[in-house]
Coordinates of C-alpha atoms and ligand atoms in Angstrom, one line a residue:
X1 CA -16.6 -15.4 -18.9
X2 CA -16.5 -12.4 -21.3
X3 CA -19.4 -10.1 -21.4
X4 CA -22.1 -10.8 -24.0
X5 CA -21.0 -7.8 -26.1
X6 CA -18.1 -5.4 -25.4
X7 CA -19.8 -2.5 -23.8
X8 CA -18.3 0.8 -25.0
X9 CA -17.0 3.2 -22.5
X10 CA -18.3 6.6 -24.0
X11 CA -16.9 9.9 -23.0
X12 CA -19.4 12.8 -23.6
X13 CA -17.6 15.9 -24.6
X14 CA -19.2 19.2 -24.0
X15 CA -16.5 21.7 -25.1
X16 CA -17.5 25.0 -26.6
X17 CA -15.2 25.1 -29.5
X18 CA -14.3 22.6 -32.2
X19 CA -10.6 22.9 -31.4
X20 CA -11.1 21.9 -27.8
X21 CA -13.3 19.1 -28.8
X22 CA -10.5 17.6 -30.9
X23 CA -8.0 17.9 -27.9
X24 CA -10.6 16.3 -25.6
X25 CA -10.9 13.4 -28.0
X26 CA -7.4 12.5 -27.5
X27 CA -7.6 12.8 -23.8
X28 CA -10.7 10.6 -23.6
X29 CA -8.7 7.9 -25.5
X30 CA -5.8 8.2 -23.2
X31 CA -8.1 7.7 -20.2
X32 CA -9.6 4.5 -21.6
X33 CA -12.7 5.6 -23.7
X34 CA -13.7 3.4 -26.6
X35 CA -15.8 6.2 -28.0
X36 CA -16.6 9.9 -27.6
X37 CA -19.9 11.6 -27.9
X38 CA -19.5 15.0 -29.6
X39 CA -22.1 17.2 -28.0
X40 CA -22.5 19.8 -30.9
X41 CA -25.2 21.6 -29.0
X42 CA -22.6 22.7 -26.4
X43 CA -20.5 24.6 -29.1
X44 CA -20.6 28.3 -28.7
X45 CA -21.7 28.8 -32.3
X46 CA -23.5 26.1 -34.5
X47 CA -20.7 24.3 -36.4
X48 CA -20.3 24.1 -40.2
X49 CA -19.6 21.0 -42.0
X50 CA -16.0 22.4 -42.4
X51 CA -15.8 22.6 -38.5
X52 CA -16.8 18.9 -38.3
X53 CA -14.2 17.7 -40.9
X54 CA -11.1 17.6 -38.5
X55 CA -13.1 16.0 -35.8
X56 CA -14.3 13.1 -38.0
X57 CA -11.1 12.6 -40.1
X58 CA -9.1 9.7 -38.5
X59 CA -10.5 10.2 -34.9
X60 CA -8.7 8.4 -32.2
X61 CA -11.8 6.5 -31.1
X62 CA -15.3 5.9 -32.4
X63 CA -17.5 9.0 -32.6
X64 CA -21.1 9.5 -31.8
X65 CA -22.4 12.9 -32.9
X66 CA -25.3 14.4 -31.0
X67 CA -26.9 17.8 -31.3
X68 CA -29.6 17.6 -28.7
X69 CA -32.4 20.1 -28.9
X70 CA -33.7 22.0 -26.0
X71 CA -37.0 20.1 -26.0
X72 CA -35.0 16.9 -25.1
X73 CA -32.9 18.5 -22.4
X74 CA -30.1 19.7 -24.8
X75 CA -28.9 23.2 -25.7
X76 CA -29.7 23.5 -29.5
X77 CA -32.4 26.1 -30.0
X78 CA -32.0 26.6 -33.7
X79 CA -34.0 25.4 -36.7
X80 CA -34.8 21.6 -36.7
X81 CA -33.9 21.4 -40.4
X82 CA -30.5 22.9 -39.8
X83 CA -30.0 20.5 -36.9
X84 CA -30.8 17.5 -39.1
X85 CA -28.6 18.8 -41.9
X86 CA -25.8 18.9 -39.5
X87 CA -26.3 15.3 -38.5
X88 CA -26.4 14.4 -42.2
X89 CA -23.2 16.3 -42.8
X90 CA -21.6 14.3 -39.9
X91 CA -22.8 11.1 -41.4
X92 CA -21.2 12.0 -44.8
X93 CA -18.0 12.9 -43.0
X94 CA -17.9 9.4 -41.4
X95 CA -19.3 9.6 -38.0
X96 CA -19.7 6.1 -36.6
X97 CA -23.0 6.9 -34.7
X98 CA -25.6 9.6 -34.8
X99 CA -27.9 10.2 -31.8
X100 CA -31.4 11.0 -33.0
X101 CA -34.3 11.6 -30.8
X102 CA -37.5 9.5 -31.3
X103 CA -39.5 12.6 -32.4
X104 CA -36.9 13.7 -35.1
X105 CA -37.3 13.1 -38.9
X106 CA -34.5 10.4 -39.4
X107 CA -35.5 9.5 -43.0
X108 CA -32.3 11.0 -44.6
X109 CA -29.9 9.6 -42.1
X110 CA -28.4 6.1 -42.3
X111 CA -30.4 3.8 -40.0
X112 CA -27.5 1.5 -39.4
X113 CA -25.7 4.3 -37.6
X114 CA -28.6 5.8 -35.7
X115 CA -28.9 5.5 -32.0
X116 CA -32.6 6.3 -31.4
X117 CA -32.9 8.0 -28.2
X118 CA -35.6 8.9 -25.7
X119 CA -35.0 11.1 -22.5
X120 CA -37.2 11.7 -19.5
X121 CA -35.7 14.2 -16.9
X122 CA -38.6 13.8 -14.5
X123 CA -39.0 10.1 -13.8
X124 CA -39.0 6.6 -15.1
X125 CA -41.6 6.6 -17.9
X126 CA -44.7 4.6 -16.8
X127 CA -44.8 2.9 -20.2
X128 CA -41.1 1.9 -20.1
X129 CA -41.6 -1.6 -21.5
X130 CA -43.8 -0.3 -24.4
X131 CA -41.3 2.5 -25.1
X132 CA -38.4 0.0 -25.3
X133 CA -40.5 -2.4 -27.6
X134 CA -41.2 0.6 -29.9
X135 CA -37.4 1.5 -30.1
X136 CA -36.7 -2.2 -30.7
X137 CA -39.1 -2.3 -33.7
X138 CA -37.6 0.8 -35.4
X139 CA -35.1 0.5 -38.2
X140 CA -32.4 2.3 -36.0
X141 CA -29.3 0.2 -35.1
X142 CA -29.2 1.1 -31.3
X143 CA -31.8 2.0 -28.7
X144 CA -31.2 4.6 -26.0
X145 CA -33.4 5.4 -23.1
X146 CA -32.4 7.8 -20.3
X147 CA -34.6 8.7 -17.3
X148 CA -34.4 10.3 -13.9
X149 CA -34.1 7.8 -11.2
X150 CA -36.3 8.1 -8.0
X151 CA -34.3 5.4 -6.3
X152 CA -31.8 2.7 -7.1
X153 CA -34.5 0.4 -8.1
X154 CA -35.0 2.4 -11.2
X155 CA -31.4 1.6 -12.1
X156 CA -32.4 -2.1 -12.1
X157 CA -35.4 -1.1 -14.4
X158 CA -32.9 0.3 -16.9
X159 CA -30.9 -3.0 -16.7
X160 CA -34.1 -4.9 -17.4
X161 CA -34.5 -2.9 -20.7
X162 CA -31.0 -3.7 -21.7
X163 CA -31.5 -7.5 -21.1
X164 CA -34.9 -7.5 -22.8
X165 CA -33.8 -5.7 -25.9
X166 CA -33.2 -7.4 -29.3
X167 CA -30.9 -4.7 -30.3
X168 CA -27.8 -3.2 -28.7
X169 CA -29.1 -0.8 -26.0
X170 CA -28.1 2.0 -23.8
X171 CA -30.5 2.4 -20.9
X172 CA -29.5 4.7 -18.1
X173 CA -31.1 5.9 -14.8
X174 CA -29.9 9.4 -14.3
X175 CA -28.9 11.1 -11.1
X176 CA -27.1 9.9 -8.0
X177 CA -29.7 7.1 -7.3
X178 CA -29.2 5.7 -10.8
X179 CA -25.5 5.3 -10.9
X180 CA -25.7 1.5 -10.6
X181 CA -27.2 1.3 -14.2
X182 CA -24.1 3.1 -15.4
X183 CA -21.6 0.8 -13.5
X184 CA -23.3 -2.5 -14.3
X185 CA -24.0 -1.7 -17.9
X186 CA -20.9 -3.8 -18.8
X187 CA -22.0 -6.9 -16.7
X188 CA -25.5 -6.7 -18.5
X189 CA -23.9 -6.3 -22.1
X190 CA -25.3 -2.7 -22.8
X191 CA -24.2 -1.0 -25.9
X192 CA -22.3 1.5 -23.7
X193 CA -22.0 3.7 -20.6
X194 CA -20.9 7.3 -20.2
X195 CA -17.8 8.4 -18.3
X196 CA -16.7 12.1 -18.1
X197 CA -13.1 13.3 -18.6
X198 CA -13.3 15.2 -15.3
X199 CA -15.8 15.8 -12.4
X200 CA -18.2 18.5 -13.5
X201 CA -18.1 17.7 -17.2
X202 CA -21.2 15.7 -17.1
X203 CA -23.7 16.0 -20.0
X204 CA -26.4 14.3 -17.8
X205 CA -26.8 13.9 -14.1
X206 CA -25.1 11.0 -12.4
X207 CA -22.3 10.3 -14.9
X208 CA -19.1 9.0 -13.1
X209 CA -15.7 10.0 -14.5
X210 CA -13.7 7.6 -16.7
X211 CA -11.2 7.4 -13.9
X212 CA -13.9 6.4 -11.4
X213 CA -15.4 3.7 -13.9
X214 CA -11.9 2.2 -14.8
X215 CA -10.3 2.6 -11.4
X216 CA -12.7 2.6 -8.4
X217 CA -15.4 0.5 -10.2
X218 CA -13.0 -2.0 -12.0
X219 CA -14.7 -1.5 -15.4
X220 CA -12.1 -3.7 -17.3
X221 CA -12.7 -6.6 -14.9
X222 CA -16.5 -6.7 -14.9
X223 CA -18.1 -9.7 -16.5
X224 CA -21.5 -11.4 -16.9
X225 CA -20.9 -13.3 -13.7
X226 CA -19.4 -10.5 -11.5
X227 CA -21.0 -10.5 -8.1
X228 CA -22.5 -7.2 -6.9
X229 CA -22.4 -5.5 -3.5
X230 CA -23.3 -2.1 -2.4
X231 CA -23.8 0.4 0.5
X232 CA -27.2 1.7 1.2
X233 CA -27.5 5.1 2.9
X234 CA -28.8 8.6 2.7
X235 CA -26.5 10.5 2.2
X236 CA -24.2 8.0 0.6
X237 CA -21.9 10.0 -1.7
X238 CA -19.3 10.6 1.1
X239 CA -19.0 6.8 1.9
X240 CA -15.6 5.4 1.9
X241 CA -17.1 1.9 1.5
X242 CA -17.0 1.6 -2.4
X243 CA -13.2 2.6 -2.4
X244 CA -12.5 0.1 0.5
X245 CA -14.3 -2.9 -0.9
X246 CA -13.5 -2.5 -4.5
X247 CA -9.8 -2.1 -3.7
X248 CA -10.2 -5.3 -1.5
X249 CA -11.9 -7.2 -4.3
X250 CA -9.0 -6.3 -6.6
X251 CA -6.2 -7.2 -4.2
X252 CA -7.9 -10.5 -3.2
X253 CA -8.8 -11.5 -6.8
X254 CA -12.5 -11.6 -6.0
X255 CA -14.9 -11.2 -9.1
X256 CA -17.0 -8.4 -7.5
X257 CA -18.0 -4.9 -7.7
X258 CA -19.3 -2.5 -5.0
X259 CA -21.6 0.4 -5.7
X260 CA -23.2 3.3 -3.8
X261 CA -27.0 3.2 -3.3
X262 CA -28.8 6.3 -2.3
X263 CA -32.1 5.3 -0.7
X264 CA -34.3 8.1 0.7
X265 CA -35.3 7.7 4.5
X266 CA -38.3 5.4 5.2
X267 CA -38.9 1.7 5.4
X268 CA -40.9 1.7 2.1
X269 CA -37.9 3.0 0.1
X270 CA -35.7 0.3 1.7
X271 CA -38.2 -2.4 1.0
X272 CA -38.7 -1.4 -2.6
X273 CA -35.1 -1.7 -3.5
X274 CA -34.5 -4.9 -1.6
X275 CA -37.6 -6.4 -3.3
X276 CA -36.3 -5.3 -6.7
X277 CA -32.9 -6.9 -6.0
X278 CA -34.4 -10.2 -5.0
X279 CA -36.7 -10.3 -7.9
X280 CA -33.6 -10.3 -10.2
X281 CA -31.4 -13.3 -9.4
X282 CA -29.5 -12.7 -12.6
X283 CA -27.9 -9.6 -10.9
X284 CA -25.8 -11.9 -8.7
X285 CA -26.3 -9.4 -5.9
X286 CA -24.6 -11.0 -2.9
X287 CA -24.1 -8.4 -0.1
X288 CA -25.2 -5.0 1.2
X289 CA -23.6 -2.7 3.8
X290 CA -26.3 -0.6 5.5
X291 CA -25.7 2.7 7.1
X292 CA -27.7 5.7 8.4
X293 CA -30.8 5.9 8.3
X294 CA -31.6 2.2 7.2
X295 CA -30.0 0.0 9.9
X296 CA -33.2 -0.6 11.7
X297 CA -35.1 -1.1 8.3
X298 CA -32.5 -3.7 7.5
X299 CA -33.3 -5.6 10.7
X300 CA -37.1 -5.4 10.0
X301 CA -36.7 -6.5 6.3
X302 CA -34.3 -9.4 7.1
X303 CA -36.4 -10.6 9.9
X304 CA -35.0 -10.8 13.5
X305 CA -34.9 -14.7 13.3
X306 CA -32.3 -14.4 10.5
X307 CA -30.0 -11.9 12.3
X308 CA -27.3 -12.5 14.8
X309 CA -28.2 -12.3 18.5
X310 CA -26.4 -8.9 19.1
X311 CA -27.8 -7.4 16.0
X312 CA -31.3 -8.1 17.5
X313 CA -30.2 -6.7 20.9
X314 CA -28.9 -3.5 19.3
X315 CA -31.8 -3.2 17.0
X316 CA -29.7 -2.6 13.9
X317 CA -28.3 -4.6 11.0
X318 CA -25.4 -3.1 9.0
X319 CA -24.5 -6.1 6.9
X320 CA -26.8 -8.2 4.6
X321 CA -25.8 -11.2 2.9
X322 CA -27.9 -12.6 0.0
X323 CA -27.4 -16.3 -0.7
X324 CA -27.6 -17.7 -4.2
X325 CA -31.1 -19.0 -3.4
X326 CA -32.3 -15.6 -2.5
X327 CA -32.4 -16.1 1.4
X328 CA -31.1 -13.3 3.5
X329 CA -28.9 -13.1 6.6
X330 CA -28.5 -10.0 8.8
X331 CA -25.3 -9.2 10.8
X332 CA -24.1 -6.3 12.9
X333 CA -20.3 -5.9 12.2
X334 CA -20.1 -2.5 14.0
X335 CA -20.3 -4.2 17.4
X336 CA -17.9 -6.9 16.6
X337 CA -15.4 -4.5 15.0
X338 CA -15.4 -2.3 18.1
X339 CA -15.2 -5.1 20.7
X340 CA -12.4 -7.0 18.8
X341 CA -10.4 -3.7 18.2
X342 CA -10.6 -3.3 22.1
X343 CA -9.8 -6.9 23.0
X344 CA -6.9 -7.1 20.6
X345 CA -5.4 -3.9 22.1
X346 CA -5.9 -5.4 25.6
X347 CA -4.5 -8.8 24.5
X348 CA -7.6 -10.5 25.8
X349 CA -10.4 -12.7 24.3
X350 CA -14.0 -11.2 24.3
X351 CA -14.8 -13.3 27.4
X352 CA -11.9 -11.5 29.1
X353 CA -14.1 -8.4 29.4
X354 CA -16.2 -9.9 32.2
X355 CA -16.0 -8.0 35.4
X356 CA -14.0 -5.1 34.0
X357 CA -15.1 -1.5 34.6
X358 CA -15.9 0.3 31.3
X359 CA -17.0 4.0 30.9
X360 CA -18.8 4.7 27.7
X361 CA -19.1 8.4 26.8
X362 CA -22.2 9.1 24.7
X363 CA -25.5 7.2 24.2
X364 CA -26.1 7.5 20.5
X365 CA -25.7 4.7 17.8
X366 CA -22.1 3.9 18.3
X367 CA -22.5 3.8 22.1
X368 CA -25.5 1.6 21.7
X369 CA -23.6 -1.1 19.7
X370 CA -20.7 -0.9 22.3
X371 CA -22.9 -1.1 25.4
X372 CA -24.8 -4.1 24.0
X373 CA -21.7 -5.9 23.3
X374 CA -19.8 -5.0 26.4
X375 CA -22.8 -6.0 28.7
X376 CA -23.2 -9.2 26.6
X377 CA -19.6 -10.1 27.5
X378 CA -20.4 -9.2 31.2
X379 CA -18.3 -5.9 31.5
X380 CA -19.4 -3.5 34.2
X381 CA -20.5 -0.5 32.2
X382 CA -21.4 3.1 33.1
X383 CA -22.9 5.3 30.4
X384 CA -21.9 9.0 30.7
X385 CA -24.1 11.3 28.5
X386 CA -24.7 14.9 28.1
X387 CA -28.5 14.3 28.0
X388 CA -28.9 12.2 31.1
X389 CA -32.4 10.9 30.3
X390 CA -31.1 9.3 27.0
X391 CA -28.0 7.8 28.8
X392 CA -30.4 6.4 31.4
X393 CA -32.8 4.9 28.8
X394 CA -29.8 3.1 27.2
X395 CA -28.4 2.0 30.5
X396 CA -31.9 0.6 31.6
X397 CA -32.2 -1.4 28.4
X398 CA -28.9 -3.1 28.9
X399 CA -29.0 -3.3 32.8
X400 CA -26.0 -1.1 33.5
X401 CA -25.4 2.3 35.1
X402 CA -25.8 5.9 33.8
X403 CA -24.5 9.3 34.8
X404 CA -24.3 12.8 33.4
X405 CA -21.3 14.4 32.0
X406 CA -20.8 16.4 35.3
X407 CA -19.9 13.0 37.0
X408 CA -16.9 12.6 34.6
X409 CA -14.6 14.3 37.2
X410 CA -15.2 11.3 39.4
X411 CA -14.9 8.7 36.7
X412 CA -13.4 5.4 37.9
X413 CA -12.8 2.8 35.2
X414 CA -10.2 0.6 33.7
X415 CA -11.4 1.4 30.1
X416 CA -12.9 4.6 28.7
X417 CA -14.6 4.6 25.3
X418 CA -15.5 7.9 23.6
X419 CA -18.6 7.6 21.5
X420 CA -19.3 11.3 21.1
X421 CA -18.0 13.4 18.2
X422 CA -15.9 15.6 20.6
X423 CA -12.6 16.0 18.9
X424 CA -13.8 14.9 15.4
X425 CA -12.6 16.8 12.2
X426 CA -12.8 19.8 11.8
X427 CA -13.2 20.6 15.6
X428 CA -10.0 18.6 16.4
X429 CA -9.1 20.8 19.5
X430 CA -12.0 19.4 21.4
X431 CA -11.8 16.5 23.9
X432 CA -14.3 14.7 26.0
X433 CA -12.0 14.4 29.0
X434 CA -9.9 17.3 30.4
X435 CA -7.6 14.8 32.3
X436 CA -7.1 11.1 32.2
X437 CA -8.5 9.9 35.4
X438 CA -6.3 7.8 37.7
X439 CA -6.8 4.0 37.2
X440 CA -7.6 4.3 33.5
X441 CA -5.5 1.8 31.6
X442 CA -7.2 1.8 28.2
X443 CA -8.7 4.6 26.1
X444 CA -10.7 3.8 22.9
X445 CA -11.7 6.8 20.8
X446 CA -14.2 5.7 18.2
X447 CA -13.6 8.8 16.1
X448 CA -11.5 7.9 13.0
X449 CA -11.0 11.4 11.6
X450 CA -8.4 12.4 12.7
X451 CA -7.1 8.9 13.6
X452 CA -4.9 10.5 16.4
X453 CA -7.5 12.6 18.4
X454 CA -6.6 15.0 21.2
X455 CA -8.1 12.4 23.6
X456 CA -5.7 9.7 22.3
X457 CA -2.7 12.0 22.6
X458 CA -3.6 12.8 26.2
X459 CA -4.0 9.0 26.8
X460 CA -0.7 8.2 25.3
X461 CA 1.0 10.8 27.4
X462 CA -0.6 9.2 30.4
X463 CA 0.9 5.7 29.5
X464 CA -2.6 4.3 28.5
X465 CA -3.1 1.6 25.9
X466 CA -4.9 3.3 22.9
X467 CA -7.5 2.0 20.5
X468 CA -8.4 4.1 17.5
X469 CA -11.6 4.5 15.5
X470 CA -9.7 3.6 12.5
X471 CA -9.0 0.0 13.9
X472 CA -12.8 -0.2 14.5
X473 CA -13.7 1.1 11.0
X474 CA -11.3 -1.2 9.2
X475 CA -12.5 -4.2 11.3
X476 CA -16.1 -3.8 10.3
X477 CA -15.2 -3.6 6.6
X478 CA -12.9 -6.6 7.1
X479 CA -15.8 -8.5 8.8
X480 CA -18.2 -7.7 5.9
X481 CA -15.7 -8.8 3.3
X482 CA -14.9 -12.0 5.0
X483 CA -18.7 -12.6 5.6
X484 CA -19.5 -12.2 2.0
X485 CA -16.5 -13.8 0.2
X486 CA -15.5 -16.5 2.7
X487 CA -11.9 -15.4 2.0
X488 CA -9.4 -13.5 4.1
X489 CA -9.7 -9.8 3.7
X490 CA -6.6 -7.8 2.5
X491 CA -6.6 -5.8 5.8
X492 CA -3.6 -3.6 5.0
X493 CA -4.9 -2.7 1.6
X494 CA -8.4 -1.7 3.2
X495 CA -6.5 0.3 5.9
X496 CA -4.4 2.2 3.4
X497 CA -7.5 3.1 1.4
X498 CA -9.0 4.7 4.5
X499 CA -5.9 6.5 5.3
X500 CA -5.5 8.0 1.8
X501 CA -9.1 9.1 2.0
X502 CA -8.6 10.8 5.4
X503 CA -5.4 12.5 4.2
X504 CA -7.1 13.9 1.0
X505 CA -10.2 15.0 3.0
X506 CA -8.3 16.9 5.7
Ligands
NAP601 P1 -25.1 9.9 17.5 O1 -26.0 8.8 17.4 O2 -25.5 11.3 16.9 O3 -24.7 10.2 19.0 C1 -23.8 11.2 19.5 C2 -23.6 11.1 21.0 O4 -22.6 12.1 21.3 C3 -24.8 11.4 21.8 O5 -24.8 10.7 23.0 C4 -24.7 12.9 22.0 O6 -25.3 13.3 23.2 C5 -23.2 13.0 22.2 N1 -22.8 14.4 21.9 C6 -22.8 15.0 20.7 N2 -22.3 16.2 20.7 C7 -21.9 16.3 22.0 C8 -21.2 17.5 22.7 N3 -20.9 18.6 22.1 N4 -20.9 17.3 23.9 C9 -21.2 16.1 24.6 N5 -21.7 15.0 24.0 C10 -22.1 15.2 22.8 O7 -23.6 9.6 16.9 P2 -23.0 8.1 16.7 O8 -23.4 7.5 15.3 O9 -23.2 7.3 17.9 O10 -21.4 8.5 16.4 C11 -20.7 9.0 17.6 C12 -19.2 8.9 17.3 O11 -18.8 7.6 17.1 C13 -18.8 9.8 16.1 O12 -17.8 10.5 16.5 C14 -18.3 8.8 15.1 O13 -17.1 9.2 14.4 C15 -18.0 7.6 15.8 N6 -18.2 6.4 15.1 C16 -17.1 5.7 14.7 C17 -17.3 4.5 13.9 C18 -16.1 3.8 13.5 O14 -16.2 2.9 12.7 N7 -14.9 4.1 14.0 C19 -18.6 4.1 13.6 C20 -19.7 4.8 14.0 C21 -19.5 5.9 14.7 P3 -26.8 13.8 23.5 O15 -27.5 12.4 23.6 O16 -26.8 14.6 24.6 O17 -27.2 14.4 22.2

């Protein structure tokens, strides 16, 4: 189904000379923009109408002309009448659109080309609905409201404004937490969204690049019915999940988009966003990945009775599924991913772990998921941890043994699993074991960057079967994809995305 109206991909241009602006207009078109916004207030010197002529004569795409004054977060600090004269000259030279602030005198400007704009760089206006209604009642052709987002629920408020408006509307929640409003603008039928030519060329906080919108976020494929997914975390900007899942949707032909969701620590922040999602069934929000620090909050929100048994034991949910009727389900794909990577490498079913000696190094979040799963399948587990008390607490909870790191010299186990960061990028020379103890047949390093850690190199040299953190990482993304879509995940596509990211990061 096509979107209600074709949402323009607008490239804001913040060049300091008219000549550079002209060149950037062609580049924006080449990268998929439908329109450019000429930010005249970024020019080193105020332009004359003669400067504007070559920019507005036969432009490659539609042109929005903006000369934002300092009082609205722009850079123009000259005379207001000179600013309005510049906009009038742009109109006479054929600019498609003129961005005019709500407090400006727009009487001499053509109303059918005005984008009437309001900006709030502090927060979401408390009177957002009244403000939107006032814009709707004005003679201007298009409404624009941009405000700073405190959390991703503010992005949903921006989408509400677009949906409720009688006129074409741009509503944007600025900042990293608001990026969903920019990505989903097309699904909701906004007038447009902004995408920069390059990283760092933003005219407002949180603008993705054109390449991110058209490539990573599948702009050209978004429709009114596209299902929405995302990853909740803090921080979340480094997460590979949007790249993995969007590539997987593309490869598998799934009508979905996956966005990053920056939610500050604290159950109240988590709850506020989930409540906001569930109050808007028209979003078609179907799934959420949950990472640090919200996995416990996810379990509490979904409710233990709607989570899988091991998620309850571990005390953490990393996957939420939202059914079309709004009901929720919580899963923990971390443990399943780890245990299946191990069992696949050993060529045994999960039940085949019963009675096998397993040493787990570390007692943090990753160790907890593994110890819960291993003891569930009746493996004989010993936790070795630097802080013995923490190791003992974990061991007591899951009825297994604990030892300090000084006991590693006498380690006797068939399987060793490293759940510490020893050997992780950038300190790749470190290794949790100086030698591979006799009798060890399988070594699993949960670290995925680098894929081949020093521990795994030692293990291979000693003839052990090796399991990588990459196997575990890809498994958990595959499990999420299959849980949400009910279709087989394109595993090799997902694995290649991770490898590409790791190569470019190191
Ligand atoms: P975490 O909760 O911070 O726990 C870290 C554990 O490592 C703790 O037991 C800590 O011991 C121990 N540790 C830290 N630095 C150490 C050092 N210098 N020497 C000895 N022990 C040390 O971290 P996590 O979330 O469990 O992550 C641990 C590892 O798992 C990371 O390397 C991560 O890459 C990996 N992981 C992989 C995946 C995947 O999908 N492949 C997913 C999650 C995690 P203390 O208790 O003494 O502090």
